[in-house]
JSON list of C-alpha atoms in Angstrom, two decimals:
[
{"chain": "A", "resi": 5, "resn": "MET", "atom": "CA", "xyz": [0.00, 0.00, 0.00]},
{"chain": "A", "resi": 6, "resn": "SER", "atom": "CA", "xyz": [1.46, 3.32, -1.01]},
{"chain": "A", "resi": 7, "resn": "GLY", "atom": "CA", "xyz": [0.95, 6.74, 0.46]},
{"chain": "A", "resi": 8, "resn": "LEU", "atom": "CA", "xyz": [0.23, 6.01, 4.13]},
{"chain": "A", "resi": 9, "resn": "GLN", "atom": "CA", "xyz": [2.56, 8.37, 6.00]},
{"chain": "A", "resi": 10, "resn": "VAL", "atom": "CA", "xyz": [0.90, 8.65, 9.41]},
{"chain": "A", "resi": 11, "resn": "ILE", "atom": "CA", "xyz": [-0.54, 5.71, 11.34]},
{"chain": "A", "resi": 12, "resn": "GLY", "atom": "CA", "xyz": [-2.93, 6.51, 14.16]},
{"chain": "A", "resi": 13, "resn": "ALA", "atom": "CA", "xyz": [-2.73, 3.85, 16.88]},
{"chain": "A", "resi": 14, "resn": "GLY", "atom": "CA", "xyz": [-4.99, 5.62, 19.36]},
{"chain": "A", "resi": 15, "resn": "LEU", "atom": "CA", "xyz": [-8.35, 4.08, 20.20]},
{"chain": "A", "resi": 16, "resn": "GLY", "atom": "CA", "xyz": [-11.61, 5.74, 19.30]},
{"chain": "A", "resi": 17, "resn": "ARG", "atom": "CA", "xyz": [-12.66, 8.66, 21.54]},
{"chain": "A", "resi": 18, "resn": "THR", "atom": "CA", "xyz": [-9.08, 9.86, 22.05]},
{"chain": "A", "resi": 19, "resn": "GLY", "atom": "CA", "xyz": [-9.56, 13.01, 19.99]},
{"chain": "A", "resi": 20, "resn": "THR", "atom": "CA", "xyz": [-9.37, 11.11, 16.73]},
{"chain": "A", "resi": 21, "resn": "LEU", "atom": "CA", "xyz": [-11.78, 13.26, 14.73]},
{"chain": "A", "resi": 22, "resn": "SER", "atom": "CA", "xyz": [-9.82, 16.35, 15.79]},
{"chain": "A", "resi": 23, "resn": "MET", "atom": "CA", "xyz": [-6.67, 14.49, 14.71]},
{"chain": "A", "resi": 24, "resn": "LYS", "atom": "CA", "xyz": [-8.20, 13.66, 11.33]},
{"chain": "A", "resi": 25, "resn": "GLN", "atom": "CA", "xyz": [-8.92, 17.32, 10.71]},
{"chain": "A", "resi": 26, "resn": "ALA", "atom": "CA", "xyz": [-5.52, 18.39, 12.02]},
{"chain": "A", "resi": 27, "resn": "LEU", "atom": "CA", "xyz": [-3.62, 15.91, 9.85]},
{"chain": "A", "resi": 28, "resn": "GLU", "atom": "CA", "xyz": [-5.60, 16.92, 6.78]},
{"chain": "A", "resi": 29, "resn": "ASP", "atom": "CA", "xyz": [-4.88, 20.58, 7.54]},
{"chain": "A", "resi": 30, "resn": "LEU", "atom": "CA", "xyz": [-1.18, 19.67, 7.64]},
{"chain": "A", "resi": 31, "resn": "GLY", "atom": "CA", "xyz": [-1.35, 18.08, 4.21]},
{"chain": "A", "resi": 32, "resn": "PHE", "atom": "CA", "xyz": [-1.86, 14.41, 5.15]},
{"chain": "A", "resi": 33, "resn": "ASN", "atom": "CA", "xyz": [-5.04, 14.31, 3.16]},
{"chain": "A", "resi": 34, "resn": "PRO", "atom": "CA", "xyz": [-7.17, 12.25, 2.99]},
{"chain": "A", "resi": 35, "resn": "CYS", "atom": "CA", "xyz": [-7.08, 10.76, 6.47]},
{"chain": "A", "resi": 36, "resn": "HIS", "atom": "CA", "xyz": [-9.16, 7.69, 7.28]},
{"chain": "A", "resi": 37, "resn": "HIS", "atom": "CA", "xyz": [-11.48, 7.67, 10.30]},
{"chain": "A", "resi": 38, "resn": "MET", "atom": "CA", "xyz": [-14.42, 5.45, 11.22]},
{"chain": "A", "resi": 39, "resn": "GLU", "atom": "CA", "xyz": [-16.76, 8.01, 9.69]},
{"chain": "A", "resi": 40, "resn": "GLU", "atom": "CA", "xyz": [-15.25, 7.20, 6.29]},
{"chain": "A", "resi": 41, "resn": "THR", "atom": "CA", "xyz": [-16.83, 3.74, 6.44]},
{"chain": "A", "resi": 42, "resn": "PHE", "atom": "CA", "xyz": [-20.23, 5.46, 6.49]},
{"chain": "A", "resi": 43, "resn": "LEU", "atom": "CA", "xyz": [-19.64, 8.55, 4.35]},
{"chain": "A", "resi": 44, "resn": "ASN", "atom": "CA", "xyz": [-17.21, 7.14, 1.77]},
{"chain": "A", "resi": 45, "resn": "PRO", "atom": "CA", "xyz": [-17.50, 3.35, 1.92]},
{"chain": "A", "resi": 46, "resn": "ARG", "atom": "CA", "xyz": [-15.18, 1.33, -0.29]},
{"chain": "A", "resi": 47, "resn": "PRO", "atom": "CA", "xyz": [-16.76, -1.30, -2.58]},
{"chain": "A", "resi": 48, "resn": "ASN", "atom": "CA", "xyz": [-17.33, -4.61, -0.79]},
{"chain": "A", "resi": 49, "resn": "GLN", "atom": "CA", "xyz": [-16.05, -3.17, 2.49]},
{"chain": "A", "resi": 50, "resn": "LYS", "atom": "CA", "xyz": [-17.97, -5.66, 4.62]},
{"chain": "A", "resi": 51, "resn": "SER", "atom": "CA", "xyz": [-16.33, -8.54, 2.74]},
{"chain": "A", "resi": 52, "resn": "HIS", "atom": "CA", "xyz": [-12.91, -6.96, 3.19]},
{"chain": "A", "resi": 53, "resn": "PHE", "atom": "CA", "xyz": [-13.46, -6.56, 6.93]},
{"chain": "A", "resi": 54, "resn": "GLN", "atom": "CA", "xyz": [-14.63, -10.16, 7.05]},
{"chain": "A", "resi": 55, "resn": "ASP", "atom": "CA", "xyz": [-11.36, -11.22, 5.39]},
{"chain": "A", "resi": 56, "resn": "ILE", "atom": "CA", "xyz": [-9.44, -9.24, 8.00]},
{"chain": "A", "resi": 57, "resn": "LEU", "atom": "CA", "xyz": [-11.41, -10.90, 10.81]},
{"chain": "A", "resi": 58, "resn": "LEU", "atom": "CA", "xyz": [-10.64, -14.35, 9.41]},
{"chain": "A", "resi": 59, "resn": "GLU", "atom": "CA", "xyz": [-7.07, -13.33, 8.46]},
{"chain": "A", "resi": 60, "resn": "HIS", "atom": "CA", "xyz": [-7.76, -14.38, 4.89]},
{"chain": "A", "resi": 61, "resn": "ASN", "atom": "CA", "xyz": [-5.78, -12.28, 2.38]},
{"chain": "A", "resi": 62, "resn": "LYS", "atom": "CA", "xyz": [-5.51, -9.67, 5.12]},
{"chain": "A", "resi": 63, "resn": "GLU", "atom": "CA", "xyz": [-2.95, -7.47, 3.38]},
{"chain": "A", "resi": 64, "resn": "GLN", "atom": "CA", "xyz": [-5.00, -7.36, 0.19]},
{"chain": "A", "resi": 65, "resn": "ALA", "atom": "CA", "xyz": [-8.10, -6.48, 2.20]},
{"chain": "A", "resi": 66, "resn": "LEU", "atom": "CA", "xyz": [-6.26, -3.65, 3.96]},
{"chain": "A", "resi": 67, "resn": "LYS", "atom": "CA", "xyz": [-5.06, -2.32, 0.63]},
{"chain": "A", "resi": 68, "resn": "ALA", "atom": "CA", "xyz": [-8.59, -2.37, -0.74]},
{"chain": "A", "resi": 69, "resn": "LEU", "atom": "CA", "xyz": [-9.88, -0.43, 2.26]},
{"chain": "A", "resi": 70, "resn": "TYR", "atom": "CA", "xyz": [-7.02, 2.04, 2.85]},
{"chain": "A", "resi": 71, "resn": "ASP", "atom": "CA", "xyz": [-5.16, 2.53, -0.42]},
{"chain": "A", "resi": 72, "resn": "GLY", "atom": "CA", "xyz": [-5.13, 6.20, -1.36]},
{"chain": "A", "resi": 73, "resn": "TYR", "atom": "CA", "xyz": [-5.16, 7.51, 2.21]},
{"chain": "A", "resi": 74, "resn": "LYS", "atom": "CA", "xyz": [-2.12, 9.35, 3.53]},
{"chain": "A", "resi": 75, "resn": "ALA", "atom": "CA", "xyz": [-3.07, 8.90, 7.18]},
{"chain": "A", "resi": 76, "resn": "THR", "atom": "CA", "xyz": [-5.41, 6.88, 9.36]},
{"chain": "A", "resi": 77, "resn": "VAL", "atom": "CA", "xyz": [-6.82, 7.43, 12.86]},
{"chain": "A", "resi": 78, "resn": "ASP", "atom": "CA", "xyz": [-9.55, 5.94, 15.05]},
{"chain": "A", "resi": 79, "resn": "TYR", "atom": "CA", "xyz": [-11.20, 2.57, 14.78]},
{"chain": "A", "resi": 80, "resn": "PRO", "atom": "CA", "xyz": [-10.94, 0.44, 12.75]},
{"chain": "A", "resi": 81, "resn": "GLY", "atom": "CA", "xyz": [-7.50, 1.49, 11.50]},
{"chain": "A", "resi": 82, "resn": "CYS", "atom": "CA", "xyz": [-5.90, 1.71, 14.93]},
{"chain": "A", "resi": 83, "resn": "MET", "atom": "CA", "xyz": [-6.31, -2.06, 15.30]},
{"chain": "A", "resi": 84, "resn": "PHE", "atom": "CA", "xyz": [-4.13, -2.65, 12.24]},
{"chain": "A", "resi": 85, "resn": "TYR", "atom": "CA", "xyz": [-1.23, -0.36, 13.15]},
{"chain": "A", "resi": 86, "resn": "GLU", "atom": "CA", "xyz": [1.30, -3.20, 13.20]},
{"chain": "A", "resi": 87, "resn": "ASP", "atom": "CA", "xyz": [0.21, -4.36, 9.75]},
{"chain": "A", "resi": 88, "resn": "PHE", "atom": "CA", "xyz": [0.40, -0.80, 8.48]},
{"chain": "A", "resi": 89, "resn": "MET", "atom": "CA", "xyz": [3.92, -0.43, 9.88]},
{"chain": "A", "resi": 90, "resn": "LYS", "atom": "CA", "xyz": [5.06, -3.48, 7.92]},
{"chain": "A", "resi": 91, "resn": "MET", "atom": "CA", "xyz": [3.34, -2.26, 4.77]},
{"chain": "A", "resi": 92, "resn": "ASN", "atom": "CA", "xyz": [4.60, 1.32, 5.20]},
{"chain": "A", "resi": 93, "resn": "PRO", "atom": "CA", "xyz": [8.00, 1.09, 6.94]},
{"chain": "A", "resi": 94, "resn": "ASP", "atom": "CA", "xyz": [8.68, 4.84, 6.68]},
{"chain": "A", "resi": 95, "resn": "ALA", "atom": "CA", "xyz": [5.39, 5.90, 8.25]},
{"chain": "A", "resi": 96, "resn": "LYS", "atom": "CA", "xyz": [5.25, 7.53, 11.68]},
{"chain": "A", "resi": 97, "resn": "VAL", "atom": "CA", "xyz": [2.90, 6.38, 14.43]},
{"chain": "A", "resi": 98, "resn": "ILE", "atom": "CA", "xyz": [0.78, 8.61, 16.66]},
{"chain": "A", "resi": 99, "resn": "LEU", "atom": "CA", "xyz": [-0.79, 7.22, 19.82]},
{"chain": "A", "resi": 100, "resn": "THR", "atom": "CA", "xyz": [-3.56, 9.59, 20.87]},
{"chain": "A", "resi": 101, "resn": "VAL", "atom": "CA", "xyz": [-4.48, 9.37, 24.55]},
{"chain": "A", "resi": 102, "resn": "ARG", "atom": "CA", "xyz": [-6.91, 10.88, 27.05]},
{"chain": "A", "resi": 103, "resn": "ASP", "atom": "CA", "xyz": [-6.06, 12.45, 30.41]},
{"chain": "A", "resi": 104, "resn": "SER", "atom": "CA", "xyz": [-6.69, 9.13, 32.17]},
{"chain": "A", "resi": 105, "resn": "PRO", "atom": "CA", "xyz": [-8.24, 5.72, 31.51]},
{"chain": "A", "resi": 106, "resn": "GLU", "atom": "CA", "xyz": [-11.27, 6.77, 33.56]},
{"chain": "A", "resi": 107, "resn": "VAL", "atom": "CA", "xyz": [-11.88, 9.83, 31.37]},
{"chain": "A", "resi": 108, "resn": "TRP", "atom": "CA", "xyz": [-11.74, 7.60, 28.29]},
{"chain": "A", "resi": 109, "resn": "VAL", "atom": "CA", "xyz": [-14.16, 5.08, 29.81]},
{"chain": "A", "resi": 110, "resn": "LYS", "atom": "CA", "xyz": [-16.69, 7.82, 30.58]},
{"chain": "A", "resi": 111, "resn": "SER", "atom": "CA", "xyz": [-16.46, 9.01, 26.98]},
{"chain": "A", "resi": 112, "resn": "VAL", "atom": "CA", "xyz": [-16.89, 5.60, 25.32]},
{"chain": "A", "resi": 113, "resn": "GLU", "atom": "CA", "xyz": [-19.73, 4.54, 27.62]},
{"chain": "A", "resi": 114, "resn": "ASP", "atom": "CA", "xyz": [-21.60, 7.65, 26.49]},
{"chain": "A", "resi": 115, "resn": "THR", "atom": "CA", "xyz": [-20.88, 7.01, 22.81]},
{"chain": "A", "resi": 116, "resn": "ILE", "atom": "CA", "xyz": [-19.27, 4.15, 20.88]},
{"chain": "A", "resi": 117, "resn": "PHE", "atom": "CA", "xyz": [-19.59, 1.51, 23.62]},
{"chain": "A", "resi": 118, "resn": "ASP", "atom": "CA", "xyz": [-22.93, 2.64, 25.01]},
{"chain": "A", "resi": 119, "resn": "GLY", "atom": "CA", "xyz": [-23.96, -0.98, 25.53]},
{"chain": "A", "resi": 120, "resn": "HIS", "atom": "CA", "xyz": [-21.23, -1.43, 28.16]},
{"chain": "A", "resi": 121, "resn": "GLY", "atom": "CA", "xyz": [-23.18, 0.57, 30.72]},
{"chain": "A", "resi": 122, "resn": "THR", "atom": "CA", "xyz": [-26.20, -1.73, 30.70]},
{"chain": "A", "resi": 123, "resn": "ASN", "atom": "CA", "xyz": [-26.72, -5.27, 31.93]},
{"chain": "A", "resi": 124, "resn": "SER", "atom": "CA", "xyz": [-29.72, -5.69, 29.64]},
{"chain": "A", "resi": 125, "resn": "TRP", "atom": "CA", "xyz": [-29.40, -8.93, 27.67]},
{"chain": "A", "resi": 126, "resn": "ILE", "atom": "CA", "xyz": [-32.06, -7.66, 25.27]},
{"chain": "A", "resi": 127, "resn": "PHE", "atom": "CA", "xyz": [-30.07, -4.51, 24.53]},
{"chain": "A", "resi": 128, "resn": "ARG", "atom": "CA", "xyz": [-26.81, -6.32, 23.86]},
{"chain": "A", "resi": 129, "resn": "LYS", "atom": "CA", "xyz": [-28.09, -9.42, 22.07]},
{"chain": "A", "resi": 130, "resn": "ILE", "atom": "CA", "xyz": [-31.12, -8.06, 20.19]},
{"chain": "A", "resi": 131, "resn": "HIS", "atom": "CA", "xyz": [-31.30, -4.26, 20.08]},
{"chain": "A", "resi": 132, "resn": "LEU", "atom": "CA", "xyz": [-27.60, -3.64, 19.40]},
{"chain": "A", "resi": 133, "resn": "PRO", "atom": "CA", "xyz": [-27.23, -6.10, 16.47]},
{"chain": "A", "resi": 134, "resn": "ILE", "atom": "CA", "xyz": [-30.49, -4.88, 14.88]},
{"chain": "A", "resi": 135, "resn": "ARG", "atom": "CA", "xyz": [-29.42, -1.27, 15.25]},
{"chain": "A", "resi": 136, "resn": "THR", "atom": "CA", "xyz": [-26.02, -2.09, 13.82]},
{"chain": "A", "resi": 137, "resn": "ILE", "atom": "CA", "xyz": [-27.24, -4.08, 10.81]},
{"chain": "A", "resi": 138, "resn": "PHE", "atom": "CA", "xyz": [-30.23, -2.01, 9.73]},
{"chain": "A", "resi": 139, "resn": "LEU", "atom": "CA", "xyz": [-29.45, 1.49, 10.96]},
{"chain": "A", "resi": 140, "resn": "GLU", "atom": "CA", "xyz": [-25.68, 1.92, 11.22]},
{"chain": "A", "resi": 141, "resn": "GLY", "atom": "CA", "xyz": [-24.25, -0.50, 8.68]},
{"chain": "A", "resi": 142, "resn": "PRO", "atom": "CA", "xyz": [-23.70, -4.28, 8.50]},
{"chain": "A", "resi": 143, "resn": "HIS", "atom": "CA", "xyz": [-19.93, -3.75, 8.23]},
{"chain": "A", "resi": 144, "resn": "LEU", "atom": "CA", "xyz": [-19.93, -2.41, 11.78]},
{"chain": "A", "resi": 145, "resn": "LEU", "atom": "CA", "xyz": [-20.98, -5.77, 13.17]},
{"chain": "A", "resi": 146, "resn": "VAL", "atom": "CA", "xyz": [-17.83, -7.28, 11.63]},
{"chain": "A", "resi": 147, "resn": "ILE", "atom": "CA", "xyz": [-15.69, -4.43, 12.94]},
{"chain": "A", "resi": 148, "resn": "ARG", "atom": "CA", "xyz": [-17.00, -5.09, 16.45]},
{"chain": "A", "resi": 149, "resn": "LYS", "atom": "CA", "xyz": [-15.97, -8.72, 16.12]},
{"chain": "A", "resi": 150, "resn": "ILE", "atom": "CA", "xyz": [-12.49, -7.54, 15.09]},
{"chain": "A", "resi": 151, "resn": "MET", "atom": "CA", "xyz": [-12.44, -5.32, 18.19]},
{"chain": "A", "resi": 152, "resn": "THR", "atom": "CA", "xyz": [-13.21, -8.29, 20.43]},
{"chain": "A", "resi": 153, "resn": "LYS", "atom": "CA", "xyz": [-10.56, -10.39, 18.75]},
{"chain": "A", "resi": 154, "resn": "THR", "atom": "CA", "xyz": [-7.96, -7.60, 18.91]},
{"chain": "A", "resi": 155, "resn": "HIS", "atom": "CA", "xyz": [-8.53, -6.62, 22.53]},
{"chain": "A", "resi": 156, "resn": "GLY", "atom": "CA", "xyz": [-9.24, -10.11, 23.81]},
{"chain": "A", "resi": 157, "resn": "VAL", "atom": "CA", "xyz": [-12.42, -8.82, 25.45]},
{"chain": "A", "resi": 158, "resn": "ASP", "atom": "CA", "xyz": [-15.78, -7.59, 24.23]},
{"chain": "A", "resi": 159, "resn": "PRO", "atom": "CA", "xyz": [-15.94, -3.81, 24.79]},
{"chain": "A", "resi": 160, "resn": "ILE", "atom": "CA", "xyz": [-19.74, -3.97, 24.95]},
{"chain": "A", "resi": 161, "resn": "ASP", "atom": "CA", "xyz": [-19.82, -6.64, 27.66]},
{"chain": "A", "resi": 162, "resn": "PRO", "atom": "CA", "xyz": [-20.61, -4.99, 31.03]},
{"chain": "A", "resi": 163, "resn": "LYS", "atom": "CA", "xyz": [-18.11, -7.35, 32.68]},
{"chain": "A", "resi": 164, "resn": "THR", "atom": "CA", "xyz": [-15.23, -5.95, 30.62]},
{"chain": "A", "resi": 165, "resn": "ASP", "atom": "CA", "xyz": [-12.86, -3.66, 32.50]},
{"chain": "A", "resi": 166, "resn": "LEU", "atom": "CA", "xyz": [-12.60, -0.89, 29.92]},
{"chain": "A", "resi": 167, "resn": "ALA", "atom": "CA", "xyz": [-10.01, 1.07, 31.90]},
{"chain": "A", "resi": 168, "resn": "GLN", "atom": "CA", "xyz": [-7.75, -1.99, 31.85]},
{"chain": "A", "resi": 169, "resn": "MET", "atom": "CA", "xyz": [-8.44, -2.53, 28.15]},
{"chain": "A", "resi": 170, "resn": "TYR", "atom": "CA", "xyz": [-7.37, 1.05, 27.45]},
{"chain": "A", "resi": 171, "resn": "THR", "atom": "CA", "xyz": [-4.25, 0.74, 29.61]},
{"chain": "A", "resi": 172, "resn": "ASP", "atom": "CA", "xyz": [-3.26, -2.55, 27.99]},
{"chain": "A", "resi": 173, "resn": "TRP", "atom": "CA", "xyz": [-3.61, -1.00, 24.55]},
{"chain": "A", "resi": 174, "resn": "VAL", "atom": "CA", "xyz": [-1.50, 2.03, 25.37]},
{"chain": "A", "resi": 175, "resn": "ASN", "atom": "CA", "xyz": [1.22, -0.21, 26.79]},
{"chain": "A", "resi": 176, "resn": "ARG", "atom": "CA", "xyz": [1.05, -2.53, 23.80]},
{"chain": "A", "resi": 177, "resn": "VAL", "atom": "CA", "xyz": [1.60, 0.31, 21.34]},
{"chain": "A", "resi": 178, "resn": "LYS", "atom": "CA", "xyz": [4.48, 1.74, 23.36]},
{"chain": "A", "resi": 179, "resn": "GLU", "atom": "CA", "xyz": [6.13, -1.68, 23.51]},
{"chain": "A", "resi": 180, "resn": "THR", "atom": "CA", "xyz": [5.75, -2.50, 19.81]},
{"chain": "A", "resi": 181, "resn": "VAL", "atom": "CA", "xyz": [6.55, 0.79, 18.10]},
{"chain": "A", "resi": 182, "resn": "PRO", "atom": "CA", "xyz": [10.16, 2.04, 18.04]},
{"chain": "A", "resi": 183, "resn": "ALA", "atom": "CA", "xyz": [10.49, 5.15, 20.21]},
{"chain": "A", "resi": 184, "resn": "GLU", "atom": "CA", "xyz": [11.86, 7.26, 17.36]},
{"chain": "A", "resi": 185, "resn": "LYS", "atom": "CA", "xyz": [8.76, 6.55, 15.27]},
{"chain": "A", "resi": 186, "resn": "LEU", "atom": "CA", "xyz": [6.19, 7.09, 18.01]},
{"chain": "A", "resi": 187, "resn": "LEU", "atom": "CA", "xyz": [4.45, 10.20, 19.34]},
{"chain": "A", "resi": 188, "resn": "VAL", "atom": "CA", "xyz": [2.22, 9.81, 22.38]},
{"chain": "A", "resi": 189, "resn": "PHE", "atom": "CA", "xyz": [-0.12, 12.74, 21.97]},
{"chain": "A", "resi": 190, "resn": "ASN", "atom": "CA", "xyz": [-3.05, 14.38, 23.74]},
{"chain": "A", "resi": 191, "resn": "VAL", "atom": "CA", "xyz": [-4.92, 16.77, 21.46]},
{"chain": "A", "resi": 192, "resn": "LYS", "atom": "CA", "xyz": [-4.91, 19.30, 24.31]},
{"chain": "A", "resi": 193, "resn": "GLN", "atom": "CA", "xyz": [-1.20, 19.76, 23.56]},
{"chain": "A", "resi": 194, "resn": "GLY", "atom": "CA", "xyz": [-2.03, 21.53, 20.33]},
{"chain": "A", "resi": 195, "resn": "TRP", "atom": "CA", "xyz": [0.00, 21.95, 17.17]},
{"chain": "A", "resi": 196, "resn": "LYS", "atom": "CA", "xyz": [3.64, 22.19, 18.27]},
{"chain": "A", "resi": 197, "resn": "PRO", "atom": "CA", "xyz": [4.49, 18.63, 19.42]},
{"chain": "A", "resi": 198, "resn": "LEU", "atom": "CA", "xyz": [2.53, 17.21, 16.51]},
{"chain": "A", "resi": 199, "resn": "CYS", "atom": "CA", "xyz": [4.19, 19.44, 13.91]},
{"chain": "A", "resi": 200, "resn": "ASP", "atom": "CA", "xyz": [7.66, 18.92, 15.40]},
{"chain": "A", "resi": 201, "resn": "PHE", "atom": "CA", "xyz": [7.17, 15.16, 15.19]},
{"chain": "A", "resi": 202, "resn": "LEU", "atom": "CA", "xyz": [5.94, 15.28, 11.59]},
{"chain": "A", "resi": 203, "resn": "GLY", "atom": "CA", "xyz": [8.47, 17.88, 10.51]},
{"chain": "A", "resi": 204, "resn": "VAL", "atom": "CA", "xyz": [5.94, 20.39, 9.19]},
{"chain": "A", "resi": 205, "resn": "PRO", "atom": "CA", "xyz": [5.36, 24.10, 9.98]},
{"chain": "A", "resi": 206, "resn": "VAL", "atom": "CA", "xyz": [2.96, 25.06, 12.78]},
{"chain": "A", "resi": 207, "resn": "PRO", "atom": "CA", "xyz": [-0.24, 26.57, 11.30]},
{"chain": "A", "resi": 208, "resn": "ASP", "atom": "CA", "xyz": [-1.44, 29.96, 12.44]},
{"chain": "A", "resi": 209, "resn": "THR", "atom": "CA", "xyz": [-4.97, 28.59, 12.90]},
{"chain": "A", "resi": 210, "resn": "PRO", "atom": "CA", "xyz": [-6.40, 27.05, 16.08]},
{"chain": "A", "resi": 211, "resn": "PHE", "atom": "CA", "xyz": [-6.02, 23.31, 16.59]},
{"chain": "A", "resi": 212, "resn": "PRO", "atom": "CA", "xyz": [-9.28, 21.57, 15.54]},
{"chain": "A", "resi": 213, "resn": "ARG", "atom": "CA", "xyz": [-11.73, 20.63, 18.26]},
{"chain": "A", "resi": 214, "resn": "ALA", "atom": "CA", "xyz": [-14.32, 18.14, 17.07]},
{"chain": "A", "resi": 215, "resn": "ASN", "atom": "CA", "xyz": [-16.67, 15.40, 18.11]},
{"chain": "A", "resi": 216, "resn": "ASN", "atom": "CA", "xyz": [-17.40, 15.94, 21.78]},
{"chain": "A", "resi": 217, "resn": "THR", "atom": "CA", "xyz": [-20.11, 13.74, 23.24]},
{"chain": "A", "resi": 218, "resn": "GLU", "atom": "CA", "xyz": [-22.91, 16.09, 22.18]},
{"chain": "A", "resi": 219, "resn": "THR", "atom": "CA", "xyz": [-21.58, 16.26, 18.62]},
{"chain": "A", "resi": 220, "resn": "TYR", "atom": "CA", "xyz": [-21.27, 12.47, 18.50]},
{"chain": "A", "resi": 221, "resn": "ARG", "atom": "CA", "xyz": [-24.88, 12.04, 19.55]},
{"chain": "A", "resi": 222, "resn": "SER", "atom": "CA", "xyz": [-26.00, 14.47, 16.86]},
{"chain": "A", "resi": 223, "resn": "MET", "atom": "CA", "xyz": [-24.02, 12.51, 14.25]},
{"chain": "A", "resi": 224, "resn": "GLU", "atom": "CA", "xyz": [-25.44, 9.23, 15.54]},
{"chain": "A", "resi": 225, "resn": "THR", "atom": "CA", "xyz": [-28.98, 10.59, 15.33]},
{"chain": "A", "resi": 226, "resn": "TRP", "atom": "CA", "xyz": [-28.35, 11.62, 11.73]},
{"chain": "A", "resi": 227, "resn": "GLN", "atom": "CA", "xyz": [-26.97, 8.18, 10.89]},
{"chain": "A", "resi": 228, "resn": "LEU", "atom": "CA", "xyz": [-29.93, 6.48, 12.53]},
{"chain": "A", "resi": 229, "resn": "LYS", "atom": "CA", "xyz": [-32.41, 8.67, 10.63]},
{"chain": "A", "resi": 230, "resn": "ARG", "atom": "CA", "xyz": [-30.61, 7.91, 7.38]},
{"chain": "A", "resi": 231, "resn": "GLY", "atom": "CA", "xyz": [-30.64, 4.21, 8.19]},
{"chain": "A", "resi": 232, "resn": "LEU", "atom": "CA", "xyz": [-34.33, 4.28, 9.05]},
{"chain": "A", "resi": 233, "resn": "LEU", "atom": "CA", "xyz": [-35.09, 6.00, 5.75]},
{"chain": "A", "resi": 234, "resn": "LYS", "atom": "CA", "xyz": [-33.11, 3.40, 3.80]},
{"chain": "A", "resi": 235, "resn": "TYR", "atom": "CA", "xyz": [-34.85, 0.61, 5.71]},
{"chain": "A", "resi": 236, "resn": "ALA", "atom": "CA", "xyz": [-38.29, 2.19, 5.14]},
{"chain": "A", "resi": 237, "resn": "VAL", "atom": "CA", "xyz": [-37.58, 2.43, 1.40]},
{"chain": "A", "resi": 238, "resn": "TYR", "atom": "CA", "xyz": [-36.45, -1.21, 1.37]},
{"chain": "A", "resi": 239, "resn": "VAL", "atom": "CA", "xyz": [-39.59, -2.38, 3.19]},
{"chain": "A", "resi": 240, "resn": "GLY", "atom": "CA", "xyz": [-41.74, -0.25, 0.90]},
{"chain": "A", "resi": 241, "resn": "LEU", "atom": "CA", "xyz": [-40.21, -1.72, -2.24]},
{"chain": "A", "resi": 242, "resn": "MET", "atom": "CA", "xyz": [-40.53, -5.27, -0.92]},
{"chain": "A", "resi": 243, "resn": "SER", "atom": "CA", "xyz": [-44.16, -4.66, 0.03]},
{"chain": "A", "resi": 244, "resn": "ALA", "atom": "CA", "xyz": [-44.92, -3.14, -3.36]},
{"chain": "A", "resi": 245, "resn": "GLY", "atom": "CA", "xyz": [-43.28, -6.10, -5.08]},
{"chain": "A", "resi": 246, "resn": "ALA", "atom": "CA", "xyz": [-45.25, -8.57, -3.02]},
{"chain": "A", "resi": 247, "resn": "TYR", "atom": "CA", "xyz": [-48.50, -6.71, -3.71]},
{"chain": "A", "resi": 248, "resn": "TYR", "atom": "CA", "xyz": [-47.76, -6.61, -7.46]},
{"chain": "A", "resi": 249, "resn": "SER", "atom": "CA", "xyz": [-47.01, -10.34, -7.52]},
{"chain": "A", "resi": 250, "resn": "LEU", "atom": "CA", "xyz": [-50.17, -11.10, -5.60]},
{"chain": "A", "resi": 251, "resn": "MET", "atom": "CA", "xyz": [-52.33, -9.00, -7.92]},
{"chain": "A", "resi": 252, "resn": "LYS", "atom": "CA", "xyz": [-50.73, -10.40, -11.07]},
{"chain": "A", "resi": 253, "resn": "PHE", "atom": "CA", "xyz": [-50.42, -14.04, -10.22]},
{"chain": "A", "resi": 254, "resn": "GLY", "atom": "CA", "xyz": [-52.67, -14.55, -7.24]},
{"chain": "A", "resi": 255, "resn": "SER", "atom": "CA", "xyz": [-55.90, -14.00, -9.09]},
{"chain": "A", "resi": 256, "resn": "SER", "atom": "CA", "xyz": [-55.14, -16.85, -11.51]},
{"chain": "A", "resi": 257, "resn": "VAL", "atom": "CA", "xyz": [-55.21, -19.30, -8.63]},
{"chain": "A", "resi": 258, "resn": "TRP", "atom": "CA", "xyz": [-58.92, -18.61, -8.11]},
{"chain": "A", "resi": 259, "resn": "GLU", "atom": "CA", "xyz": [-59.91, -18.66, -11.77]}
]
């Protein structure tokens, strides 16, 4: 895969949307983020993620999903940082972090892992899969399976210690990325450490601030409305087809 210059190894909800905007402002454009899987999906992306899950032609699947991007942040890309390092040996790695594991847990429980805060079997086993498949995107169900495989725990399971999961991930990245290629970065630090690490000039514009919890919920509501509309159209077309078939062929049965 050519062109990937910056590899984001930070988990979701570590300022990754702000990082996407910052990296694109610095010229590392386009930058992949989870939102790309909804807004600019690659052809057959669910099948490619399935190949990654099963480790079947994984490198080819990653190329199909990420070729053309100069940078990647957030889930799902952060889970593949070691693969990206092998495929792009000159790329630099940025580990975005929050102030503490507890701050990160509060953020994800309010957003991407909202099922973790409930013990409801119905929510986790019925509501969440239905919401994912019909309203968010069937590819996301596969990505969640990759998350569980990568972390060794299910982030949605209420029994999972998310603070420990976060800590283990941060330590894993620090242990596996050479120090000279790694920047541990909190978006609160602003432009200078990021630009120094990447060897680019510091912009005279404010560092991007994006996707707080309220913004995330607004985006999620929009995605759900879009999904409901698509589902309503699908049901409408199926109903119309069934009605047409009944009217055309059903009457002959009674003749």
